[in-house]
CSV table of C-alpha atoms in Angstrom, one decimal:
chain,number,residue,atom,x,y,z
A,17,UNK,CA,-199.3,33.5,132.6
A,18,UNK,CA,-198.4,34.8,129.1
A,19,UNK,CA,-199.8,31.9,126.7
A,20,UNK,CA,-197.9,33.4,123.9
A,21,UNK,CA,-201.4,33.3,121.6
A,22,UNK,CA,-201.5,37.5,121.1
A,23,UNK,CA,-202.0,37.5,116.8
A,24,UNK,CA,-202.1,33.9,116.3
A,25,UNK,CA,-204.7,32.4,114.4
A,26,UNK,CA,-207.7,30.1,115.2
A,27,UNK,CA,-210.5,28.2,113.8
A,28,UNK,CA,-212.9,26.6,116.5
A,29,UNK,CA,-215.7,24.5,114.8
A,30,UNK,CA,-219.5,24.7,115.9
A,31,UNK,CA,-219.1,28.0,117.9
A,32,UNK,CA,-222.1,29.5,117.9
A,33,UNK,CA,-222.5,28.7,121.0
A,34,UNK,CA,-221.7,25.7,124.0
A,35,UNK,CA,-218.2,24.3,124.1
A,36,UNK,CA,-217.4,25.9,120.6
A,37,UNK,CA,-218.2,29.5,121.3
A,38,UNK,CA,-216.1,28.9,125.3
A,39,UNK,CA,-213.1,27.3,123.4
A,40,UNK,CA,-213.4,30.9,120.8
A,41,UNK,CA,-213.7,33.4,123.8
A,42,UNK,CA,-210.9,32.2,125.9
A,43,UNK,CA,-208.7,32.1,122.7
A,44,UNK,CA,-210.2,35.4,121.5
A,45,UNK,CA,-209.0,36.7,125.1
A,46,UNK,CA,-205.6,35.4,124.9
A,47,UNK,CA,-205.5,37.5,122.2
A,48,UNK,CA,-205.6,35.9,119.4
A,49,UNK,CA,-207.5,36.1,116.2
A,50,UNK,CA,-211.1,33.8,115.8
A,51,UNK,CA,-213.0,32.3,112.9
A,52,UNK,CA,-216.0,30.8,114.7
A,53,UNK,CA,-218.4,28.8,112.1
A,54,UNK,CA,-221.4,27.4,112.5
A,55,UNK,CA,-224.8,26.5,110.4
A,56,UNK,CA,-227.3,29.2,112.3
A,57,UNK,CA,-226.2,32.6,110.8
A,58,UNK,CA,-227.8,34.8,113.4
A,59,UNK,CA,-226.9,32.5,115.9
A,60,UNK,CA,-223.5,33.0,114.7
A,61,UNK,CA,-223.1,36.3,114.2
A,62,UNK,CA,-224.7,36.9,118.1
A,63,UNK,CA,-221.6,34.8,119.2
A,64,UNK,CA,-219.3,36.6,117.3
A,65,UNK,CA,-220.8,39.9,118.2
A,66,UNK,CA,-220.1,38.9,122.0
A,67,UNK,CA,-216.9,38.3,121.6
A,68,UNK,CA,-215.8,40.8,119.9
A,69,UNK,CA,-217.3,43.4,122.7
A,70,UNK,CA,-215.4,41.7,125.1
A,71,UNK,CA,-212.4,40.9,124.0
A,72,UNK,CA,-211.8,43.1,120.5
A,73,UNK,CA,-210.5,40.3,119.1
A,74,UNK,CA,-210.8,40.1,115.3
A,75,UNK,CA,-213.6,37.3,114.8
A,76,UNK,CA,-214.1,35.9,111.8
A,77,UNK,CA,-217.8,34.6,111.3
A,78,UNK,CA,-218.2,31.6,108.5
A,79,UNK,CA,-221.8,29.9,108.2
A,80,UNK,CA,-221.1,26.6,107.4
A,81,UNK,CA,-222.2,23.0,107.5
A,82,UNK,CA,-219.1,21.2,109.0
A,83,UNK,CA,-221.1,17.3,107.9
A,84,UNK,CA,-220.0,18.5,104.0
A,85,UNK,CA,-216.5,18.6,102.8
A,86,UNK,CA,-217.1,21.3,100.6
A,87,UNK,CA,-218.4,23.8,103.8
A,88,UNK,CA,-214.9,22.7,105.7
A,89,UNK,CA,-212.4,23.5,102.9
A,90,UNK,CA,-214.8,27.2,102.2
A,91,UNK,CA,-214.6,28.4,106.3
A,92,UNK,CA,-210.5,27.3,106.0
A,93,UNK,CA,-210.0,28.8,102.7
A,94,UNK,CA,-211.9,32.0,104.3
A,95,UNK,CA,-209.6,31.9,107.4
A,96,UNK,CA,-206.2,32.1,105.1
A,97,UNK,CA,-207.9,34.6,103.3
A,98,UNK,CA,-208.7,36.7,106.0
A,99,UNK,CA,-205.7,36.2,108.3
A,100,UNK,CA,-203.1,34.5,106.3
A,101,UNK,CA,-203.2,31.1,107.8
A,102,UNK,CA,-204.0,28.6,110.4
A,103,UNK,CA,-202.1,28.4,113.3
A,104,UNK,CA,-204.7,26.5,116.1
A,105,UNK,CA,-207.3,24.1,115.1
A,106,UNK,CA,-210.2,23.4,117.9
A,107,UNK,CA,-212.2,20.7,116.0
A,108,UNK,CA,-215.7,20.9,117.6
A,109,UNK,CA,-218.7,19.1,116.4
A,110,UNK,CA,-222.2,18.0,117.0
A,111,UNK,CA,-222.4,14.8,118.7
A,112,UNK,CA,-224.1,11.9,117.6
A,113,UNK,CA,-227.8,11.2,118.6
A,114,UNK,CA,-228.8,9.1,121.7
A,115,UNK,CA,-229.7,5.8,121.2
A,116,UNK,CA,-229.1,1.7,122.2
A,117,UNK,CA,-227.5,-0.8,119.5
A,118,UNK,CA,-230.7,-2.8,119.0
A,119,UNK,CA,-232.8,0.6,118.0
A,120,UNK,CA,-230.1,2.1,115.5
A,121,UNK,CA,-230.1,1.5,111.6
A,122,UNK,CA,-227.5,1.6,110.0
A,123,UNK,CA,-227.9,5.2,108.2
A,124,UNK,CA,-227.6,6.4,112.2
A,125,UNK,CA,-223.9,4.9,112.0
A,126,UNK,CA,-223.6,6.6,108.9
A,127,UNK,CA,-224.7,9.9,110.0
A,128,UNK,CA,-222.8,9.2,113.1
A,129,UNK,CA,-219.3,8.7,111.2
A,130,UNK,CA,-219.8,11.7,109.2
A,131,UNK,CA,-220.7,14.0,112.5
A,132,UNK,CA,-217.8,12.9,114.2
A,133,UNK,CA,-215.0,10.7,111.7
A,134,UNK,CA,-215.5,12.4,108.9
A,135,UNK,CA,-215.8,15.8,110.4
A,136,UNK,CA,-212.3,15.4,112.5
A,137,UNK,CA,-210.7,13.6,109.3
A,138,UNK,CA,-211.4,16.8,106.9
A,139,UNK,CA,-210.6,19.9,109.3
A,140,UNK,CA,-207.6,18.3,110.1
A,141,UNK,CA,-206.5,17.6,106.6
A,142,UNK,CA,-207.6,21.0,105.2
A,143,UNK,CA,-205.4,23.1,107.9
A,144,UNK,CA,-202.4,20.6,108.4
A,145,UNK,CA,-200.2,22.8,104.7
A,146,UNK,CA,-200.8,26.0,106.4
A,147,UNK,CA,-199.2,24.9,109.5
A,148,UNK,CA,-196.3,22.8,108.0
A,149,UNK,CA,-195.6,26.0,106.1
A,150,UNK,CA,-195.7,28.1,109.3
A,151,UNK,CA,-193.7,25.3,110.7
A,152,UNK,CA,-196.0,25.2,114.1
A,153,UNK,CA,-199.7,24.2,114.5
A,154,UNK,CA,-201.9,22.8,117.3
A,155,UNK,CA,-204.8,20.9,116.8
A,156,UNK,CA,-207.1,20.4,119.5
A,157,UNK,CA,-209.8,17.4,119.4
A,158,UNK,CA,-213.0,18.4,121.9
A,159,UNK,CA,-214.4,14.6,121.8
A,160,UNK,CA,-216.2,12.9,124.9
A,161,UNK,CA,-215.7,11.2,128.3
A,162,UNK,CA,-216.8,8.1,125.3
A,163,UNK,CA,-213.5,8.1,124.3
A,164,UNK,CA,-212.6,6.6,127.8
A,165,UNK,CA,-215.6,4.8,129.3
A,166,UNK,CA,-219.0,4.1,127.6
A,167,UNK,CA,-221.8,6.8,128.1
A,168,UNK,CA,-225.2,5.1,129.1
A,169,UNK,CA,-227.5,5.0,126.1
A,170,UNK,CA,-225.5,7.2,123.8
A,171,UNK,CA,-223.8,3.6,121.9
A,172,UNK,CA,-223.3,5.8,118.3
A,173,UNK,CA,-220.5,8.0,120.5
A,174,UNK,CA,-219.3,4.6,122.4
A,175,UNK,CA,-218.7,3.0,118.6
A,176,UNK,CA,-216.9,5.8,116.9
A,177,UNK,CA,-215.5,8.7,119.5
A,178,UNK,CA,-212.7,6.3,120.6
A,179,UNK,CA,-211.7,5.8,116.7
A,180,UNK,CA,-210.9,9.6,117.0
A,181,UNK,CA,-208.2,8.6,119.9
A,182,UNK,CA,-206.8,6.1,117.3
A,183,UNK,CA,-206.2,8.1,114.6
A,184,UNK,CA,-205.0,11.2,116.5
A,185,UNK,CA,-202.3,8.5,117.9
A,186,UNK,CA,-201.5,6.9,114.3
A,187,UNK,CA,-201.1,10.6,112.7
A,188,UNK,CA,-199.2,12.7,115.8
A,189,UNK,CA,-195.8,11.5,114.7
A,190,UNK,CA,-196.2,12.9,111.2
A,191,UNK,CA,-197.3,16.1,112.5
A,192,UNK,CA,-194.4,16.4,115.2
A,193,UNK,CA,-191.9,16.8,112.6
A,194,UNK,CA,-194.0,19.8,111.3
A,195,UNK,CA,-193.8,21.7,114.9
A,196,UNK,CA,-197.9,20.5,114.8
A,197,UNK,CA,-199.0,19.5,118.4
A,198,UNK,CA,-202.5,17.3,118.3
A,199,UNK,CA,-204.5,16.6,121.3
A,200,UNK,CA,-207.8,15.6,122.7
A,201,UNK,CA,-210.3,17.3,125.4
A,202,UNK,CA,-213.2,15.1,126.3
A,203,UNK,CA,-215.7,16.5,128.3
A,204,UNK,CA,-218.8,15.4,130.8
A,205,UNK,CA,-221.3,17.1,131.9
A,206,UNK,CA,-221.4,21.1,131.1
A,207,UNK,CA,-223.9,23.9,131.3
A,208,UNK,CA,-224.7,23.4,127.7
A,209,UNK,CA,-227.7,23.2,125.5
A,210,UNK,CA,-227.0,19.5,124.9
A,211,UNK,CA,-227.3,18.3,128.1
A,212,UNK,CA,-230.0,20.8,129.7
A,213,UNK,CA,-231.6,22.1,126.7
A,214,UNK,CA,-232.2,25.1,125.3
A,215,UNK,CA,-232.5,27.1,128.8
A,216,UNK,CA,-228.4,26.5,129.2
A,217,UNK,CA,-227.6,29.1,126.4
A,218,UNK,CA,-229.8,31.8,128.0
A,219,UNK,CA,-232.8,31.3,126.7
A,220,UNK,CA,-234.4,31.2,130.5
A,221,UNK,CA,-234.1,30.0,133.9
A,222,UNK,CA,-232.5,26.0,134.1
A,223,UNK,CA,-234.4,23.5,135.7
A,224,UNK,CA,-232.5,23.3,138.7
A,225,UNK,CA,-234.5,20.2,139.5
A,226,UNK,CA,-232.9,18.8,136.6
A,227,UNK,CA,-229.2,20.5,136.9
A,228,UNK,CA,-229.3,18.7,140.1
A,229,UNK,CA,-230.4,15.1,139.2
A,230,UNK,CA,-227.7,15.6,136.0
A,231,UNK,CA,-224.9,16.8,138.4
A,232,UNK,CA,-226.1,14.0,141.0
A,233,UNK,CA,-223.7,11.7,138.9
A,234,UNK,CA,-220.7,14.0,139.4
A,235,UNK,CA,-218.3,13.2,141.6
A,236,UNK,CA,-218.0,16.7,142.0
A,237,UNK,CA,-221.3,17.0,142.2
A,238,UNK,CA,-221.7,19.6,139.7
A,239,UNK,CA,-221.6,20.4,136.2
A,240,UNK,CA,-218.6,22.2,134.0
A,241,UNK,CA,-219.2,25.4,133.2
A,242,UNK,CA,-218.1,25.7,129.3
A,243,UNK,CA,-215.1,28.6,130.0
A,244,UNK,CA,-213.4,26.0,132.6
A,245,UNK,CA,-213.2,23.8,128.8
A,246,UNK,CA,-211.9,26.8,127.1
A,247,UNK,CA,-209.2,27.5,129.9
A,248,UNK,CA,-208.0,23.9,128.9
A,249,UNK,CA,-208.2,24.2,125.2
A,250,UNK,CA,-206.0,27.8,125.3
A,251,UNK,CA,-203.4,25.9,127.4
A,252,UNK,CA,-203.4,23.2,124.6
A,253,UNK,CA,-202.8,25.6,122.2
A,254,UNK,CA,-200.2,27.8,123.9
A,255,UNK,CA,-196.6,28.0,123.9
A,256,UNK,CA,-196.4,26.6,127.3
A,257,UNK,CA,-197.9,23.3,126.1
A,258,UNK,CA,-195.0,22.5,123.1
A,259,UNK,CA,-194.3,19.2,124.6
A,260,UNK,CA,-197.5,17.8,124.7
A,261,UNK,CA,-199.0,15.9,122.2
A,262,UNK,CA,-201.0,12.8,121.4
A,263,UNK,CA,-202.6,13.4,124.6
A,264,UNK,CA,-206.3,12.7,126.0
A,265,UNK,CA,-207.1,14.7,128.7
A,266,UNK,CA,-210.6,14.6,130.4
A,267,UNK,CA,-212.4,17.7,131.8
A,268,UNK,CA,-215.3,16.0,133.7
A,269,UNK,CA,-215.7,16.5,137.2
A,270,UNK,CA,-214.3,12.8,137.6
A,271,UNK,CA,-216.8,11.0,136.2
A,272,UNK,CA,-213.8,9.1,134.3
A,273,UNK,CA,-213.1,6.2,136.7
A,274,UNK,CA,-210.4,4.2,134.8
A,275,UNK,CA,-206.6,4.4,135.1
A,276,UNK,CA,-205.5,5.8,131.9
């Protein structure tokens, strides 16, 4: 299927590596062009590296911190610089730390809302005039199964991911009448260094001990591999998926168990 992506542009936050650096491969390969952005510059410039030697895609790399403002409007401004505009925004971010209410102050709220609110509130802000004037955008939201159903022991993303749901919901018809789509992904459990660590970007051979006791509480009994989340988000983002917005869909193996 022709996605319809060949010279579009997009940004994918936190790419260096994980969900970020999936969701800017299997855009990259659709052919479109890629800013990835991240804090680690080597890191970075590794993932953009490998992209480009697979896909030749133009890739964009943009160190950044995406907790301050000022980093968000610099790796934007870059990206309209470079290419001449925004036309697909993958917000990705670091999660909030684990934790239970009665052990978190409130500067771990702060934090949190930065991370994740904040974060959402100023990418989408910064690239929403470049796709009015293009008269077509999609913005694509990688949140958590938290939006949906409370994640054991992780109460900072229960308290704030499904805010991201509410605002998406409260902003989508605005954006509509730009030709701007705005959705949500929210993943479970993927091969990623945030749930296994540091040996699930390559570093070395995954505990498959721990894989397995992970993937145990899968219904699939397994865990995502992070290209099956960047198949999803280059749907989102294509042609083929004009109609859709204000959406949440989840990519996790079922762990989801409610109706909606």
């Amino acid at each position: 299927m022709d996605l319809g992506l060949n010279g579009k542009v997009a940004l994918v936050g936190a790419s260096s590596r994980g969900l970020g650096k999936a969701s800017a491969l299997a855009l990259a390969r659709e052919g479109a062009r890629v800013t990835i952005c991240a804090r680690n510059r080597a890191d970075l410039e590794a993932a953009a590296d490998e992209i480009r030697r697979e896909t030749h895609a133009e890739v964009l790399a943009v160190p950044a911190d995406l907790t301050k403002a000022g980093d968000i409007h610099g790796v934007v401004a870059a990206t309209v610089e470079r290419f001449g505009g925004v036309d697909i925004l993958v917000n990705n971010s670091g999660g909030p730390a684990p934790g239970r209410f009665p052990d978190l102050t409130d500067e771990d709220w702060r934090q949190a809302f930065e991370v994740v609110t904040m974060n959402f509130v100023c990418f989408v802000r910064e690239v929403v005039p470049s796709m009015h004037a293009k008269g077509w955008g999609r913005i694509i939201g990688i949140q958590s199964t938290s939006v949906k159903q409370p994640v054991e022991n992780i109460d900072l993303s229960n308290g704030i991911r499904p805010g991201i749901a509410g605002l998406m919901k409260a902003i989508m018809p605005d954006l509509a009448k730009g030709g701007i789509t705005i959705n949500l992904v929210l993943p479970g459990m993927f091969l990623t260094s945030r749930i296994l660590g540091s040996l699930a970007e390559g570093a070395g051979e995954i505990d498959k001990t721990v894989e397995s006791q992970i993937a145990a509480s899968v219904p699939l009994g397994r865990l995502g591999r992070p290209i099956e989340l960047g198949h999803l988000v280059a749907f989102l983002a294509s042609e083929q998926a004009g109609y859709i917005t204000g959406a949440a869909y989840q990519i996790d193996g079922g762990i989801i168990r409610s109706n909606v």
